[in-house]
Coordinates of C-alpha atoms and ligand atoms in Angstrom, one line a residue:
M1 CA 83.1 -61.6 155.4
R2 CA 85.7 -63.8 157.2
R3 CA 89.0 -62.3 158.2
T4 CA 91.7 -64.8 159.0
A5 CA 94.9 -63.0 158.2
G6 CA 97.9 -65.0 158.1
L7 CA 96.4 -68.5 157.6
C8 CA 96.5 -68.7 153.9
N9 CA 100.2 -68.1 153.2
L10 CA 100.2 -67.0 149.6
P11 CA 103.6 -67.0 148.1
A12 CA 105.4 -63.9 148.7
S13 CA 105.2 -62.7 145.0
F14 CA 101.4 -63.1 145.2
T15 CA 100.5 -59.4 145.9
F16 CA 97.0 -58.5 144.7
G17 CA 97.7 -54.8 144.9
V18 CA 100.0 -54.8 141.7
W19 CA 98.5 -55.4 138.5
P20 CA 100.3 -55.7 135.2
R21 CA 98.8 -52.5 133.7
Q22 CA 99.1 -53.7 130.1
W23 CA 96.3 -56.2 130.7
F24 CA 93.6 -53.5 131.0
N25 CA 94.6 -50.4 129.1
A26 CA 91.5 -49.6 127.5
Q27 CA 91.3 -45.9 126.6
P28 CA 87.5 -45.2 126.0
G29 CA 88.6 -41.6 125.1
K30 CA 90.4 -42.9 122.1
R31 CA 87.5 -44.6 120.2
E32 CA 88.4 -44.9 116.6
K33 CA 85.7 -43.1 114.6
K34 CA 85.1 -45.8 112.0
A35 CA 85.3 -48.8 114.0
V36 CA 82.3 -50.9 114.6
F37 CA 83.4 -52.0 117.9
Q38 CA 86.1 -50.8 120.2
F39 CA 88.5 -53.9 120.8
D40 CA 90.8 -54.1 123.8
N41 CA 92.0 -57.9 123.8
T42 CA 93.3 -58.3 127.2
Y43 CA 93.2 -62.1 127.1
A44 CA 95.2 -62.2 124.2
R45 CA 97.9 -60.4 126.0
L46 CA 98.1 -63.2 128.8
P47 CA 100.9 -65.7 128.4
E48 CA 100.7 -67.9 125.2
K49 CA 99.9 -70.9 127.2
F50 CA 96.4 -69.5 127.8
F51 CA 95.4 -69.6 124.1
T52 CA 96.5 -70.3 120.5
R53 CA 96.1 -67.8 117.7
V54 CA 93.7 -69.1 114.9
K55 CA 92.1 -68.0 111.8
P56 CA 88.3 -68.7 111.2
A57 CA 87.7 -71.3 108.4
R58 CA 86.9 -70.1 105.0
V59 CA 83.2 -71.1 104.0
P60 CA 81.8 -71.3 100.6
K61 CA 78.6 -69.3 101.0
P62 CA 78.0 -67.2 104.1
E63 CA 74.4 -66.2 104.6
L64 CA 73.0 -64.2 107.4
I65 CA 69.9 -65.7 109.3
G66 CA 69.5 -63.1 111.7
W67 CA 71.5 -60.7 114.0
N68 CA 70.6 -58.7 117.1
L69 CA 70.8 -55.0 116.4
E70 CA 69.8 -54.0 119.8
L71 CA 72.7 -55.9 121.3
A72 CA 75.0 -54.6 118.6
Q73 CA 74.1 -51.1 119.6
Q74 CA 74.5 -52.0 123.3
L75 CA 78.0 -53.2 122.5
G76 CA 78.7 -49.7 120.8
A77 CA 78.0 -50.3 117.0
Q78 CA 76.5 -47.2 115.6
P79 CA 73.6 -47.5 113.1
G80 CA 75.0 -48.2 109.6
S81 CA 78.5 -49.0 110.8
L82 CA 77.9 -52.7 109.8
P83 CA 76.5 -52.5 106.3
D84 CA 74.0 -55.3 105.5
E85 CA 76.2 -56.7 102.8
E86 CA 79.0 -57.3 105.3
L87 CA 77.0 -58.8 108.0
A88 CA 77.2 -62.4 106.8
E89 CA 81.0 -62.2 106.2
V90 CA 81.6 -60.7 109.6
F91 CA 79.3 -63.2 111.5
T92 CA 81.1 -66.1 109.9
G93 CA 84.5 -64.9 110.2
Q94 CA 85.2 -64.2 106.6
K95 CA 85.9 -60.6 107.4
L96 CA 87.6 -59.6 110.5
L97 CA 86.5 -56.3 112.1
P98 CA 89.5 -53.9 112.7
G99 CA 90.7 -54.7 116.3
S100 CA 89.7 -58.2 116.1
D101 CA 92.7 -60.8 117.1
P102 CA 91.1 -64.4 117.0
I103 CA 92.4 -66.8 119.6
A104 CA 91.1 -70.3 120.8
L105 CA 91.2 -70.5 124.6
A106 CA 92.8 -73.5 126.5
Y107 CA 90.9 -75.1 129.2
A108 CA 90.3 -78.5 130.8
G109 CA 87.2 -79.8 132.8
H110 CA 85.5 -82.4 134.7
Q111 CA 83.0 -83.9 132.2
F112 CA 80.4 -86.0 133.9
G113 CA 82.7 -86.4 136.7
Q114 CA 85.7 -87.3 134.6
F115 CA 88.6 -85.3 134.5
V116 CA 89.9 -84.3 130.9
H117 CA 93.2 -82.7 130.9
Q118 CA 92.9 -80.9 127.5
L119 CA 89.6 -79.4 126.3
G120 CA 89.6 -75.7 124.8
D121 CA 88.0 -74.0 122.1
G122 CA 87.7 -76.9 119.7
R123 CA 84.8 -75.4 117.5
A124 CA 85.0 -71.8 118.7
L125 CA 87.2 -68.7 118.8
L126 CA 87.4 -65.5 120.4
L127 CA 87.2 -62.7 118.1
G128 CA 88.2 -60.3 120.8
E129 CA 86.9 -58.3 123.8
V130 CA 84.4 -55.3 123.0
V131 CA 84.6 -52.4 125.3
T132 CA 81.2 -50.6 125.3
P133 CA 80.9 -46.8 125.5
S134 CA 80.0 -47.2 129.2
G135 CA 83.4 -49.3 129.8
R136 CA 81.8 -52.7 130.0
R137 CA 83.8 -55.4 128.5
H138 CA 82.6 -58.5 126.5
D139 CA 83.8 -61.3 124.7
L140 CA 82.9 -61.7 121.2
Q141 CA 83.0 -65.3 120.1
L142 CA 82.2 -67.4 116.8
K143 CA 81.0 -70.8 117.7
G144 CA 81.3 -73.4 114.7
S145 CA 84.0 -71.5 113.0
G146 CA 86.2 -74.5 112.1
K147 CA 89.0 -76.4 113.6
T148 CA 91.6 -75.2 116.1
V149 CA 94.5 -77.0 117.9
Y150 CA 92.0 -78.0 120.7
S151 CA 89.5 -79.9 118.3
R152 CA 90.8 -83.3 119.1
N153 CA 88.7 -85.4 116.7
G154 CA 86.0 -82.9 116.1
D155 CA 85.5 -80.9 112.9
G156 CA 85.0 -77.5 114.6
K157 CA 81.9 -77.1 112.9
A158 CA 78.2 -76.7 114.1
P159 CA 75.0 -77.8 112.7
L160 CA 72.2 -75.5 112.1
G161 CA 70.0 -76.8 114.8
P162 CA 72.1 -76.2 117.7
V163 CA 73.0 -72.8 116.5
L164 CA 69.3 -71.8 116.3
R165 CA 68.6 -73.4 119.6
E166 CA 71.3 -71.5 121.4
Y167 CA 70.4 -68.2 119.6
I168 CA 66.8 -68.8 121.0
V169 CA 67.3 -70.0 124.4
S170 CA 70.1 -67.7 125.4
E171 CA 68.2 -64.7 124.3
A172 CA 65.2 -66.1 126.1
M173 CA 67.3 -66.5 129.3
H174 CA 68.3 -62.9 129.3
R175 CA 64.6 -61.7 128.8
L176 CA 63.7 -64.0 131.5
G177 CA 65.9 -62.1 133.8
L178 CA 69.0 -64.4 134.4
P179 CA 72.7 -63.7 133.5
T180 CA 73.8 -65.4 130.4
T181 CA 75.9 -65.4 127.3
R182 CA 73.7 -63.8 124.6
S183 CA 73.5 -64.2 120.8
L184 CA 74.5 -61.4 118.3
A185 CA 74.1 -63.3 115.1
A186 CA 73.3 -66.6 113.4
A187 CA 74.6 -67.4 110.0
T188 CA 74.7 -70.3 107.6
T189 CA 77.9 -71.4 105.8
G190 CA 76.8 -72.9 102.9
E191 CA 78.7 -76.2 103.6
P192 CA 77.4 -79.4 105.0
V193 CA 78.2 -80.6 108.5
Y194 CA 78.2 -84.4 108.9
R195 CA 76.6 -85.9 111.8
E196 CA 74.2 -88.9 111.7
R197 CA 73.3 -87.2 108.5
A198 CA 74.6 -84.1 106.4
L199 CA 73.1 -81.0 107.9
P200 CA 73.7 -77.4 107.0
G201 CA 76.5 -75.7 108.7
A202 CA 76.0 -72.8 110.7
I203 CA 77.9 -70.2 112.9
L204 CA 76.7 -68.4 116.1
T205 CA 78.3 -65.1 117.2
R206 CA 78.0 -65.3 121.1
V207 CA 78.7 -62.4 123.5
A208 CA 79.9 -63.3 127.0
A209 CA 81.2 -61.3 130.2
S210 CA 84.1 -63.7 129.7
H211 CA 84.8 -67.3 128.8
I212 CA 86.9 -68.1 131.7
R213 CA 85.6 -71.4 133.2
V214 CA 86.2 -73.4 136.3
G215 CA 88.0 -75.6 133.9
T216 CA 90.4 -72.9 132.9
F217 CA 91.7 -72.9 136.4
E218 CA 91.9 -76.9 136.1
Y219 CA 93.9 -76.5 133.0
F220 CA 96.8 -75.0 134.8
A221 CA 96.2 -76.7 138.1
V222 CA 96.5 -80.3 136.4
R223 CA 99.9 -79.0 134.9
G224 CA 101.2 -77.9 138.1
D225 CA 101.6 -74.4 136.7
L226 CA 101.2 -72.4 139.8
E227 CA 102.4 -69.1 138.2
N228 CA 99.5 -69.1 135.6
I229 CA 96.9 -70.2 138.1
K230 CA 98.1 -67.0 139.9
R231 CA 97.7 -64.9 136.6
L232 CA 94.4 -66.4 135.9
L233 CA 93.3 -65.5 139.5
Q234 CA 94.6 -62.0 139.2
Y235 CA 93.1 -61.5 135.8
S236 CA 89.8 -62.9 136.7
I237 CA 89.5 -60.9 139.8
Q238 CA 90.3 -57.8 138.0
R239 CA 87.9 -58.5 135.2
H240 CA 85.0 -59.6 137.2
Y241 CA 85.4 -58.8 140.8
P242 CA 87.7 -55.9 141.1
E243 CA 86.2 -54.8 144.4
I244 CA 88.3 -57.4 146.2
Q245 CA 91.6 -56.9 144.3
N246 CA 93.4 -55.5 147.2
D247 CA 92.3 -57.7 149.6
S248 CA 95.0 -59.9 151.3
E249 CA 92.7 -62.9 151.0
A250 CA 91.3 -62.2 147.6
W251 CA 91.7 -65.7 146.5
L252 CA 89.0 -66.8 149.0
L253 CA 87.0 -63.8 148.4
F254 CA 87.2 -64.7 144.7
F255 CA 86.0 -68.3 145.6
Q256 CA 82.9 -66.7 147.5
K257 CA 82.0 -64.4 144.7
V258 CA 82.2 -67.0 142.1
G259 CA 80.1 -69.3 144.5
E260 CA 77.6 -66.5 145.1
A261 CA 77.1 -65.8 141.6
Q262 CA 76.5 -69.4 140.9
V263 CA 74.1 -69.9 143.6
E264 CA 72.2 -67.0 142.2
L265 CA 72.4 -68.3 138.9
V266 CA 71.5 -71.9 139.4
T267 CA 68.6 -71.0 141.8
G268 CA 67.3 -68.7 139.1
W269 CA 67.3 -71.7 136.5
M270 CA 65.5 -73.9 139.0
A271 CA 62.9 -71.4 139.7
L272 CA 62.3 -71.2 136.1
G273 CA 62.2 -75.0 135.5
F274 CA 65.6 -75.0 133.7
I275 CA 67.6 -78.0 133.2
H276 CA 71.2 -77.0 132.0
G277 CA 71.8 -80.6 131.1
V278 CA 75.7 -80.6 130.9
M279 CA 77.1 -78.9 134.1
N280 CA 80.7 -79.8 133.5
T281 CA 83.3 -77.7 135.0
D282 CA 84.2 -76.5 131.7
N283 CA 80.7 -75.1 131.3
M284 CA 80.7 -73.3 134.4
S285 CA 81.6 -69.5 133.9
I286 CA 83.4 -67.9 136.8
A287 CA 81.2 -64.7 135.8
G288 CA 78.1 -66.5 136.9
E289 CA 76.6 -66.4 133.5
T290 CA 74.6 -69.3 131.9
I291 CA 77.0 -70.8 129.1
D292 CA 76.6 -73.7 126.8
F293 CA 73.1 -74.4 125.6
G294 CA 73.6 -77.8 124.4
P295 CA 71.1 -80.6 125.8
C296 CA 69.3 -78.0 128.1
A297 CA 65.6 -77.5 128.4
F298 CA 62.8 -75.9 130.2
M299 CA 60.6 -78.4 131.8
D300 CA 57.1 -78.9 130.5
H301 CA 55.5 -81.2 133.3
F302 CA 57.2 -81.1 136.5
R303 CA 59.4 -84.0 137.7
F304 CA 61.9 -83.6 140.4
D305 CA 64.5 -86.0 138.8
K306 CA 63.8 -84.8 135.3
V307 CA 66.7 -85.3 132.8
F308 CA 66.7 -84.3 129.1
S309 CA 70.4 -84.9 128.0
S310 CA 70.6 -88.0 126.2
I311 CA 73.8 -88.6 127.4
D312 CA 73.1 -88.3 131.2
Q313 CA 72.5 -91.9 131.8
F314 CA 72.5 -91.7 135.5
G315 CA 70.8 -88.4 136.1
R316 CA 74.0 -86.5 137.3
Y317 CA 72.6 -83.4 135.8
S318 CA 68.8 -83.8 136.7
Y319 CA 66.8 -81.0 137.7
S320 CA 66.9 -81.5 141.6
N321 CA 70.6 -82.6 141.4
Q322 CA 71.7 -79.1 140.4
P323 CA 72.3 -77.8 143.7
Q324 CA 74.8 -80.6 144.6
I325 CA 76.6 -80.2 141.2
T326 CA 77.0 -76.5 141.6
L327 CA 78.7 -77.0 144.9
W328 CA 80.8 -80.1 143.4
N329 CA 81.9 -77.8 140.7
L330 CA 82.7 -75.0 143.1
S331 CA 85.0 -77.6 145.0
R332 CA 87.0 -78.3 141.9
L333 CA 87.7 -74.5 141.6
G334 CA 88.6 -74.7 145.3
D335 CA 91.1 -77.5 144.6
C336 CA 92.8 -75.2 142.1
L337 CA 92.8 -72.1 144.5
L338 CA 94.2 -74.4 147.3
L339 CA 97.3 -75.0 145.2
L340 CA 98.1 -71.3 145.7
T341 CA 98.0 -71.6 149.4
D342 CA 100.0 -73.4 152.2
Q343 CA 98.5 -76.8 151.3
T344 CA 99.9 -78.3 154.4
S345 CA 97.7 -76.0 156.4
R346 CA 94.5 -77.7 157.4
E347 CA 93.2 -74.5 158.5
T348 CA 93.3 -73.3 154.7
A349 CA 91.2 -76.2 153.4
K350 CA 88.9 -75.6 156.2
L351 CA 88.3 -72.0 155.0
L352 CA 87.3 -73.2 151.7
N353 CA 85.1 -76.1 153.2
D354 CA 83.2 -73.6 155.7
E355 CA 82.7 -71.3 152.6
L356 CA 81.2 -74.3 150.7
D357 CA 78.9 -75.0 153.8
S358 CA 77.9 -71.3 153.7
L359 CA 77.2 -71.5 150.0
S360 CA 75.2 -74.7 150.6
A361 CA 73.0 -72.7 153.1
L362 CA 72.7 -70.0 150.9
F363 CA 71.5 -71.9 148.0
E364 CA 68.8 -73.4 150.2
R365 CA 67.9 -70.0 151.4
R366 CA 67.8 -68.4 148.0
L367 CA 65.8 -71.3 146.3
T368 CA 63.2 -71.3 148.9
A369 CA 62.8 -67.5 148.7
K370 CA 62.5 -67.7 144.8
M371 CA 60.0 -70.6 144.9
L372 CA 57.9 -69.0 147.5
T373 CA 57.7 -65.8 145.4
K374 CA 56.3 -67.8 142.8
L375 CA 53.5 -68.9 145.0
G376 CA 53.0 -65.2 146.1
I377 CA 54.7 -65.4 149.5
T378 CA 57.1 -62.6 149.3
K379 CA 57.6 -61.7 153.0
D380 CA 59.9 -63.5 155.4
V381 CA 59.8 -67.2 155.2
E382 CA 57.7 -68.8 157.9
P383 CA 57.8 -72.2 159.6
G384 CA 55.5 -74.4 157.4
D385 CA 56.4 -72.6 154.1
R386 CA 58.8 -75.1 152.9
A387 CA 56.2 -77.9 153.7
L388 CA 53.6 -75.9 151.7
L389 CA 55.9 -75.4 148.7
F390 CA 56.6 -79.3 148.5
K391 CA 52.9 -80.0 148.8
W392 CA 52.5 -77.9 145.6
L393 CA 55.5 -79.4 143.8
R394 CA 54.5 -83.0 144.6
Y395 CA 51.1 -82.2 143.5
M396 CA 52.4 -81.0 140.0
E397 CA 54.5 -83.9 139.9
S398 CA 52.0 -86.5 140.6
E399 CA 49.3 -84.9 138.3
Q400 CA 52.2 -84.4 135.6
L401 CA 51.2 -80.7 135.5
D402 CA 53.0 -78.2 133.3
Y403 CA 55.5 -76.3 135.5
T404 CA 55.3 -73.0 133.7
L405 CA 51.5 -72.8 133.2
S406 CA 50.7 -74.1 136.5
F407 CA 52.5 -71.4 138.3
R408 CA 51.2 -68.8 136.1
N409 CA 47.7 -70.0 136.4
L410 CA 47.8 -70.2 140.3
A411 CA 47.9 -66.3 140.1
N412 CA 44.3 -66.4 139.1
F413 CA 43.2 -68.2 142.3
V414 CA 44.6 -65.8 144.8
E415 CA 41.2 -64.9 145.6
S416 CA 39.7 -68.3 145.1
D417 CA 37.5 -67.1 142.3
G418 CA 39.4 -68.7 139.4
D419 CA 38.3 -71.9 137.6
L420 CA 39.4 -74.6 139.8
N421 CA 38.9 -76.9 137.1
I422 CA 42.1 -76.0 135.6
F423 CA 43.7 -77.9 138.5
P424 CA 42.7 -81.6 139.1
R425 CA 40.8 -81.7 142.4
T426 CA 42.9 -84.5 144.0
S427 CA 43.1 -85.1 147.9
A428 CA 46.6 -83.4 147.4
F429 CA 45.2 -80.1 145.7
Q430 CA 42.5 -80.1 148.6
E431 CA 45.1 -80.2 151.1
F432 CA 47.4 -77.7 149.6
Y433 CA 44.7 -75.0 148.5
P434 CA 43.3 -73.7 151.8
L435 CA 46.7 -73.8 153.5
W436 CA 48.1 -71.5 150.7
Q437 CA 45.0 -69.3 150.8
K438 CA 45.5 -68.9 154.6
R439 CA 49.2 -68.3 154.1
L440 CA 48.6 -65.5 151.4
G441 CA 45.9 -63.9 153.7
S442 CA 48.6 -63.8 156.7
Q443 CA 50.5 -61.3 154.4
H444 CA 47.9 -58.6 154.5
L445 CA 49.0 -57.5 150.9
G446 CA 46.0 -57.4 148.8
A447 CA 45.3 -59.7 146.0
E448 CA 46.5 -57.3 143.2
T449 CA 49.9 -57.1 144.8
I450 CA 50.2 -60.8 145.2
R451 CA 49.1 -61.6 141.6
G452 CA 51.5 -58.8 140.5
A453 CA 54.4 -60.4 142.4
M454 CA 53.7 -63.8 140.9
N455 CA 53.2 -62.8 137.4
G456 CA 56.5 -60.9 137.6
V457 CA 58.4 -64.1 138.4
N458 CA 56.2 -66.8 136.6
P459 CA 56.6 -66.4 132.9
V460 CA 53.8 -67.0 130.4
F461 CA 56.5 -68.0 127.7
I462 CA 59.5 -70.1 127.8
P463 CA 61.5 -71.5 124.9
R464 CA 59.6 -74.9 124.8
N465 CA 61.6 -77.6 123.3
H466 CA 58.8 -78.7 121.0
K467 CA 58.5 -75.3 119.6
I468 CA 62.2 -75.2 119.1
E469 CA 62.2 -78.4 117.2
Q470 CA 59.6 -76.7 114.9
V471 CA 61.7 -73.9 114.4
I472 CA 64.8 -76.2 113.5
E473 CA 62.5 -78.2 111.0
A474 CA 61.4 -75.0 109.2
G475 CA 65.0 -73.9 109.3
L476 CA 66.3 -76.9 107.6
Q477 CA 64.1 -76.1 104.8
G478 CA 65.3 -72.5 104.6
D479 CA 62.4 -71.0 106.3
F480 CA 63.6 -68.8 109.2
S481 CA 60.3 -67.1 109.6
L482 CA 59.5 -69.1 112.9
F483 CA 62.9 -68.6 114.2
H484 CA 62.4 -64.7 114.1
E485 CA 58.8 -64.9 115.4
M486 CA 59.7 -67.0 118.2
N487 CA 62.5 -64.8 119.1
E488 CA 60.2 -61.7 119.2
V489 CA 57.4 -63.6 121.4
L490 CA 60.4 -64.4 123.8
K491 CA 61.4 -60.9 124.2
K492 CA 58.4 -60.3 126.6
P493 CA 58.1 -63.7 128.3
Y494 CA 56.2 -62.2 131.3
E495 CA 53.5 -60.6 129.3
E496 CA 50.3 -62.3 127.9
Q497 CA 50.5 -62.1 124.1
E498 CA 47.3 -63.7 123.0
E499 CA 48.1 -63.6 119.4
F500 CA 51.1 -66.0 120.2
S501 CA 49.2 -68.3 122.3
G502 CA 50.5 -71.3 120.4
Y503 CA 53.9 -70.6 122.1
K504 CA 52.5 -70.7 125.5
S505 CA 51.0 -74.3 125.3
A506 CA 52.6 -77.4 126.6
P507 CA 53.3 -79.9 123.9
Q508 CA 50.7 -82.6 123.0
P509 CA 51.8 -86.1 123.9
E510 CA 53.2 -86.6 120.5
Q511 CA 55.2 -83.4 120.3
V512 CA 57.0 -83.9 123.8
V513 CA 60.7 -83.9 123.2
R514 CA 62.2 -86.5 125.6
A515 CA 65.9 -86.0 125.0
T516 CA 68.0 -83.1 123.8
F517 CA 71.6 -83.6 122.3
C518 CA 74.9 -81.8 122.8
G519 CA 75.7 -79.3 119.8
T520 CA 78.5 -81.5 118.7
Ligands
LIG601 P1 80.8 -78.9 125.1 O1 80.3 -80.3 125.2 O2 80.0 -78.2 123.9 O3 80.9 -78.2 126.2 O4 82.1 -79.1 124.5 C1 83.1 -79.8 124.9 C2 84.5 -79.9 124.5 O5 84.3 -80.5 123.1 C3 85.0 -78.5 124.1 O6 86.3 -78.5 124.2 C4 84.5 -78.2 122.6 O7 85.3 -77.3 122.0 C5 84.9 -79.6 122.0 N1 83.9 -79.8 120.8 C6 82.4 -79.9 120.8 N2 82.2 -80.1 119.6 C7 83.2 -79.9 118.8 C8 83.4 -80.2 117.5 N3 82.4 -80.4 116.6 N4 84.7 -79.9 116.9 C9 85.7 -79.8 117.7 N5 85.6 -79.7 119.2 C10 84.2 -79.7 119.5
LIG602 MG1 81.4 -76.1 126.7

């Protein structure tokens, strides 16, 4: 950790040791007996510029599609504390749980590189913060719950498809082992939402570590509101990185922490072949969770420059551009934090730039390590390993092989006794295969150990787009059995589940989903 006392010249009032106590006064000892969740809404106690109070819109016919009992219990709900007949009302915002204080959060953001000074929760609202029995704090949010002051020209609503999609993909992301917002419930509203055509309206209840984004910092930065950048920084540190709160250079450490969390997250995405699709700064959580499952997708066949989002014409958010975009977004956070320092000091900017360089190097190291583990290379990286990895990736790309299945199947070839016909025997494969075998052998680990390591990081099941489309199609007909089934399968993504092999297969040519769309 760098220590450069005296260089960053924070304003005198900017003392990290003193925290407004009223922000975090959860008292787990005083849990109300009958409350479903213990709410303690710290964000709603920040100054009013941070949010606007809202009421969820009335909807004609709330009906529950499904909810996540396991997650509800982790959040502190007791069995039976949420009666079945109330679930639809609660998860569409028709009935507010005691302690809930709905607000829409203000934020700004760079969207596809263009700065938009006013975004905010335009179709979402924060019901409140739930403190779990073990003291963890989570935002509970409704998405698709109607207009707010931040809705601009939007209707504040969500069609059924994107709600089912976010439910499935976010829960799968969690089971695959990556930090992510989660889904507590999905419900239909009984009213149409008008897009290209009329679609059933729906609401997702989402759980997040918080909804503070890089764009939240940008919101105050563009307004020159230093006081509130400071508050937001203090709040964010206390909520997510309390271990640095007393450090005299907490602003820089915060930048480092957010950066490291993002590196861990995005390298994790890339190892799983995930393309977020809309890595705008308003979709980058400072808690390091995956947030916003709009035009995202797990790749079927591998391509370095794969893009799914229908609006990403220039490949800004393509698979292999994700590292650069992570750093670009972090630079925007750095711009905001710089405002709190002596901006005339070149040393201060250098500190941030040095940190970005370190994060860039960290990204490279973590991605390489994760990708090599997928190949069964689990010990220290050796010269030649990256070249070996790229031989494999280029082979997959040129043969249009399925990313997930190819990695998974490769574990059957650790001892060269697998059915090699699975992989086209091109010259690229003939070149890769013996080198890979030799490298595995050099680890002296035993085939079982290597296979175990590979199968632990190479899933069998991912939420494939063509399967999600089938779930949505059935859902539009009022049949949610596939939705429930797909969620069940994806609870164990690393386990072979023969009875569900249909969820494992790559799409047939006519099933390939080439573009995904924002949930708007
Ligand atoms: P997203 O692309 O989902 O990250 O959303 C970007 C911004 O557009 C956010 O401020 C959203 O709240 C807003 N937004 C998206 N869809 C709608 C909608 N249907 N109504 C109102 N605001 C929306
Ligand atoms: Mg968003």
